[in-house]
């Protein structure tokens, strides 16, 4: 499960029904690329988190009808990123 | 979920039955690589979108018989790409 | 769905039962890496195609018992590769 | 299945219910990137292991409700990493 | 499906029940990275093979309870690697 840092949220007025009323976070991955993830744990900008991908990402939202492929799995209490 | 920019559409007369009558968008990903995605939200060239991959991509089309592995999940209202 | 170019076919006398009597194409992906894919649309060397991966690849063959993870989804009518 | 080295564990007080009471290991992959994995075999820091990803990762925990996408599949008895 | 070369086997005394009594091959992928795969076709060191990943990898072993995410799909009769 990848380790990424939360940057903020993203607004998408036009989206698929499977993602209505779902918070969309922007995370930056280890290679500096930004991605979008759903977030059932309430991470805040600056938090280091690990993310769950694939079919597990949908179950991680507590409802497999939420059509995500990347979900925040947990907030890491203390993390020293590689410099 | 990856963030990509819509470039246009692609015409494929010969395609699998699981993708008949489906709009095929060309998107450019963060590393500049172009990919094909199905698009249930009606994105236009220049739009920044996030895409859903894996089995969720099929459900995102509203019909799991549509055999895609990448679907536009939503149009990002405002996006500043990394320069 | 990745965009790749068809190079030819590959002969594999020893293969898993789930791929018996199936044409195996060699494709070159955007980074120049060659991969093997199953091909239900009859692509020819030189054709630019898009490929379907994951569980959708099996359904794209019309029979989920065909154990592929990459299937040609369609032949692109006109494609200008990035130079 | 990727070959990675165990570095240690990570503490995540806030995590999804699907990962409660589960040991979370930090592994370093072949490109030096650190990832989080669940570990049913009890690997220790310094061990070289192979990891199972995708839906198999959940079954590898003996309970598909454990929402991981990366699980330690086994400890390699002797491994010489590429220098 | 990726094309890789067989290097040998790996010994893992401690492994998950889902991989007991299964031959574990070490393969080298196109970028020189070594990975572990299960092998139902009996490939030998030096053979060039293609591998099946994802859920298809489990079915390719003839028993979906074998918890692999990478399985040798076939031995390529003749292969000229890119120099």
Short mmCIF file of N, CA and C in Angstrom, two decimals, chain B residues 1-79:
data_model
loop_
_atom_site.label_atom_id
_atom_site.label_comp_id
_atom_site.label_asym_id
_atom_site.label_seq_id
_atom_site.Cartn_x
_atom_site.Cartn_y
_atom_site.Cartn_z
N UNK B 1 -6.67 7.76 -7.73
CA UNK B 1 -7.22 7.91 -9.09
C UNK B 1 -6.41 8.96 -9.84
N UNK B 2 -5.90 8.61 -11.01
CA UNK B 2 -4.98 9.49 -11.74
C UNK B 2 -5.69 10.75 -12.25
N UNK B 3 -4.90 11.82 -12.35
CA UNK B 3 -5.40 13.09 -12.90
C UNK B 3 -4.83 13.25 -14.30
N UNK B 4 -5.71 13.43 -15.28
CA UNK B 4 -5.25 13.49 -16.67
C UNK B 4 -6.00 14.60 -17.41
N UNK B 5 -5.48 14.97 -18.59
CA UNK B 5 -6.14 16.01 -19.39
C UNK B 5 -6.72 15.40 -20.66
N UNK B 6 -7.93 15.81 -20.99
CA UNK B 6 -8.61 15.30 -22.19
C UNK B 6 -8.00 15.96 -23.43
N UNK B 7 -7.65 15.15 -24.43
CA UNK B 7 -7.11 15.68 -25.69
C UNK B 7 -8.16 15.65 -26.81
N UNK B 8 -8.95 14.60 -26.80
CA UNK B 8 -9.93 14.49 -27.89
C UNK B 8 -10.56 13.12 -27.88
N UNK B 9 -10.97 12.67 -29.06
CA UNK B 9 -11.59 11.35 -29.16
C UNK B 9 -10.80 10.51 -30.16
N UNK B 10 -11.08 9.23 -30.17
CA UNK B 10 -10.39 8.34 -31.11
C UNK B 10 -11.45 7.48 -31.81
N UNK B 11 -11.23 7.22 -33.09
CA UNK B 11 -12.18 6.43 -33.88
C UNK B 11 -11.62 5.02 -34.05
N UNK B 12 -12.40 4.03 -33.67
CA UNK B 12 -12.00 2.62 -33.79
C UNK B 12 -13.16 1.84 -34.39
N UNK B 13 -13.13 1.69 -35.71
CA UNK B 13 -14.24 0.99 -36.36
C UNK B 13 -14.27 -0.47 -35.90
N UNK B 14 -13.09 -1.10 -35.85
CA UNK B 14 -13.01 -2.51 -35.40
C UNK B 14 -12.71 -2.53 -33.90
N UNK B 15 -13.69 -2.94 -33.13
CA UNK B 15 -13.50 -3.01 -31.68
C UNK B 15 -14.32 -4.16 -31.10
N UNK B 16 -14.05 -4.49 -29.87
CA UNK B 16 -14.75 -5.61 -29.23
C UNK B 16 -16.22 -5.25 -29.00
N UNK B 17 -17.12 -6.25 -29.02
CA UNK B 17 -18.54 -5.95 -28.80
C UNK B 17 -18.78 -5.21 -27.47
N UNK B 18 -17.96 -5.49 -26.46
CA UNK B 18 -18.14 -4.88 -25.14
C UNK B 18 -17.90 -3.38 -25.12
N UNK B 19 -17.48 -2.82 -26.27
CA UNK B 19 -17.24 -1.36 -26.32
C UNK B 19 -17.96 -0.71 -27.50
N UNK B 20 -18.94 -1.45 -28.09
CA UNK B 20 -19.70 -0.83 -29.20
C UNK B 20 -20.48 0.37 -28.68
N UNK B 21 -20.67 1.36 -29.50
CA UNK B 21 -21.48 2.56 -29.21
C UNK B 21 -21.00 3.28 -27.95
N UNK B 22 -19.73 3.19 -27.65
CA UNK B 22 -19.19 3.89 -26.47
C UNK B 22 -18.18 4.93 -26.95
N UNK B 23 -18.31 6.15 -26.41
CA UNK B 23 -17.33 7.20 -26.73
C UNK B 23 -15.97 6.85 -26.17
N UNK B 24 -14.93 6.93 -27.00
CA UNK B 24 -13.57 6.65 -26.55
C UNK B 24 -12.76 7.95 -26.56
N UNK B 25 -12.40 8.43 -25.37
CA UNK B 25 -11.62 9.67 -25.23
C UNK B 25 -10.12 9.35 -25.24
N UNK B 26 -9.32 10.28 -25.74
CA UNK B 26 -7.87 10.20 -25.59
C UNK B 26 -7.48 11.19 -24.49
N UNK B 27 -6.78 10.69 -23.48
CA UNK B 27 -6.33 11.52 -22.37
C UNK B 27 -4.80 11.49 -22.32
N UNK B 28 -4.19 12.53 -21.74
CA UNK B 28 -2.75 12.51 -21.55
C UNK B 28 -2.49 12.46 -20.05
N UNK B 29 -1.66 11.47 -19.63
CA UNK B 29 -1.47 11.32 -18.19
C UNK B 29 -0.32 12.20 -17.70
N UNK B 30 -0.03 12.12 -16.41
CA UNK B 30 0.93 13.05 -15.79
C UNK B 30 2.32 12.91 -16.40
N UNK B 31 2.62 11.73 -16.96
CA UNK B 31 3.96 11.57 -17.56
C UNK B 31 3.93 11.84 -19.07
N UNK B 32 2.82 12.37 -19.57
CA UNK B 32 2.76 12.74 -20.99
C UNK B 32 2.32 11.60 -21.89
N UNK B 33 2.01 10.45 -21.28
CA UNK B 33 1.61 9.30 -22.11
C UNK B 33 0.11 9.40 -22.44
N UNK B 34 -0.24 9.08 -23.69
CA UNK B 34 -1.65 9.14 -24.05
C UNK B 34 -2.31 7.77 -23.83
N UNK B 35 -3.53 7.82 -23.31
CA UNK B 35 -4.29 6.59 -23.06
C UNK B 35 -5.73 6.78 -23.55
N UNK B 36 -6.46 5.70 -23.62
CA UNK B 36 -7.88 5.74 -24.04
C UNK B 36 -8.76 5.46 -22.82
N UNK B 37 -9.83 6.22 -22.70
CA UNK B 37 -10.75 6.00 -21.57
C UNK B 37 -12.19 6.15 -22.05
N UNK B 38 -13.10 5.51 -21.35
CA UNK B 38 -14.52 5.72 -21.62
C UNK B 38 -14.99 6.90 -20.76
N UNK B 39 -16.05 7.55 -21.19
CA UNK B 39 -16.38 8.84 -20.56
C UNK B 39 -17.88 9.01 -20.36
N UNK B 40 -18.39 8.72 -19.18
CA UNK B 40 -19.82 8.86 -18.91
C UNK B 40 -20.23 10.27 -18.48
N UNK B 41 -19.24 11.20 -18.31
CA UNK B 41 -19.61 12.53 -17.80
C UNK B 41 -19.56 13.61 -18.89
N UNK B 42 -19.05 13.28 -20.08
CA UNK B 42 -19.06 14.25 -21.18
C UNK B 42 -17.97 15.28 -21.08
N UNK B 43 -16.75 14.84 -20.83
CA UNK B 43 -15.63 15.79 -20.74
C UNK B 43 -15.27 16.30 -22.13
N UNK B 44 -14.71 17.53 -22.19
CA UNK B 44 -14.34 18.14 -23.48
C UNK B 44 -12.81 18.33 -23.54
N UNK B 45 -12.28 18.44 -24.73
CA UNK B 45 -10.84 18.65 -24.85
C UNK B 45 -10.39 19.83 -23.97
N UNK B 46 -9.29 19.62 -23.25
CA UNK B 46 -8.75 20.64 -22.36
C UNK B 46 -9.17 20.43 -20.91
N UNK B 47 -10.26 19.71 -20.71
CA UNK B 47 -10.69 19.47 -19.32
C UNK B 47 -9.66 18.62 -18.57
N UNK B 48 -9.46 18.98 -17.31
CA UNK B 48 -8.69 18.11 -16.41
C UNK B 48 -9.71 17.22 -15.69
N UNK B 49 -9.42 15.93 -15.66
CA UNK B 49 -10.35 14.94 -15.09
C UNK B 49 -9.58 14.00 -14.18
N UNK B 50 -10.29 13.26 -13.33
CA UNK B 50 -9.65 12.12 -12.67
C UNK B 50 -10.30 10.87 -13.27
N UNK B 51 -9.52 9.78 -13.31
CA UNK B 51 -9.99 8.55 -13.96
C UNK B 51 -10.02 7.40 -12.95
N UNK B 52 -10.97 6.51 -13.14
CA UNK B 52 -11.14 5.34 -12.27
C UNK B 52 -10.67 4.12 -13.05
N UNK B 53 -9.83 3.29 -12.44
CA UNK B 53 -9.28 2.13 -13.17
C UNK B 53 -9.74 0.82 -12.53
N UNK B 54 -9.39 -0.28 -13.15
CA UNK B 54 -9.72 -1.59 -12.62
C UNK B 54 -11.20 -1.93 -12.77
N UNK B 55 -11.68 -2.83 -11.91
CA UNK B 55 -13.08 -3.27 -12.06
C UNK B 55 -14.04 -2.09 -11.81
N UNK B 56 -13.66 -1.12 -10.98
CA UNK B 56 -14.52 0.05 -10.73
C UNK B 56 -14.81 0.81 -12.02
N UNK B 57 -13.88 0.73 -12.98
CA UNK B 57 -14.06 1.45 -14.25
C UNK B 57 -15.30 0.95 -14.99
N UNK B 58 -15.56 -0.34 -14.90
CA UNK B 58 -16.74 -0.88 -15.59
C UNK B 58 -18.03 -0.42 -14.88
N UNK B 59 -18.02 -0.50 -13.56
CA UNK B 59 -19.22 -0.06 -12.83
C UNK B 59 -19.46 1.43 -13.03
N UNK B 60 -18.36 2.18 -13.19
CA UNK B 60 -18.48 3.64 -13.37
C UNK B 60 -19.24 3.98 -14.66
N UNK B 61 -19.30 3.04 -15.60
CA UNK B 61 -20.04 3.28 -16.84
C UNK B 61 -21.53 2.94 -16.65
N UNK B 62 -21.87 2.49 -15.43
CA UNK B 62 -23.28 2.19 -15.17
C UNK B 62 -23.70 0.83 -15.70
N UNK B 63 -22.74 0.08 -16.25
CA UNK B 63 -23.07 -1.23 -16.83
C UNK B 63 -21.77 -2.03 -16.88
N UNK B 64 -21.64 -3.00 -16.00
CA UNK B 64 -20.37 -3.74 -15.87
C UNK B 64 -20.04 -4.54 -17.12
N UNK B 65 -20.97 -4.61 -18.09
CA UNK B 65 -20.67 -5.35 -19.34
C UNK B 65 -19.86 -4.47 -20.30
N UNK B 66 -19.71 -3.19 -19.97
CA UNK B 66 -18.89 -2.32 -20.82
C UNK B 66 -17.43 -2.55 -20.43
N UNK B 67 -16.67 -3.12 -21.35
CA UNK B 67 -15.37 -3.71 -21.01
C UNK B 67 -14.24 -2.71 -21.10
N UNK B 68 -14.25 -1.77 -20.19
CA UNK B 68 -13.19 -0.77 -20.09
C UNK B 68 -12.37 -1.03 -18.85
N UNK B 69 -11.12 -0.55 -18.82
CA UNK B 69 -10.35 -0.60 -17.56
C UNK B 69 -9.99 0.81 -17.11
N UNK B 70 -10.54 1.83 -17.82
CA UNK B 70 -10.26 3.22 -17.44
C UNK B 70 -11.46 4.09 -17.82
N UNK B 71 -12.04 4.76 -16.85
CA UNK B 71 -13.24 5.57 -17.07
C UNK B 71 -13.08 6.93 -16.41
N UNK B 72 -13.52 7.98 -17.11
CA UNK B 72 -13.49 9.32 -16.52
C UNK B 72 -14.45 9.34 -15.33
N UNK B 73 -13.93 9.72 -14.14
CA UNK B 73 -14.76 9.72 -12.93
C UNK B 73 -15.39 11.06 -12.65
N UNK B 74 -14.73 12.13 -13.12
CA UNK B 74 -15.28 13.46 -12.90
C UNK B 74 -14.40 14.52 -13.52
N UNK B 75 -15.00 15.67 -13.78
CA UNK B 75 -14.28 16.82 -14.33
C UNK B 75 -13.88 17.73 -13.17
N UNK B 76 -12.58 18.04 -13.09
CA UNK B 76 -12.09 18.89 -11.99
C UNK B 76 -12.45 20.35 -12.32
N UNK B 77 -13.13 21.03 -11.41
CA UNK B 77 -13.58 22.40 -11.70
C UNK B 77 -12.39 23.33 -11.97
N UNK B 78 -11.40 23.35 -11.10
CA UNK B 78 -10.22 24.22 -11.29
C UNK B 78 -8.97 23.40 -10.98
N UNK B 79 -8.02 23.40 -11.89
CA UNK B 79 -6.82 22.60 -11.65
C UNK B 79 -5.58 23.34 -12.14
#
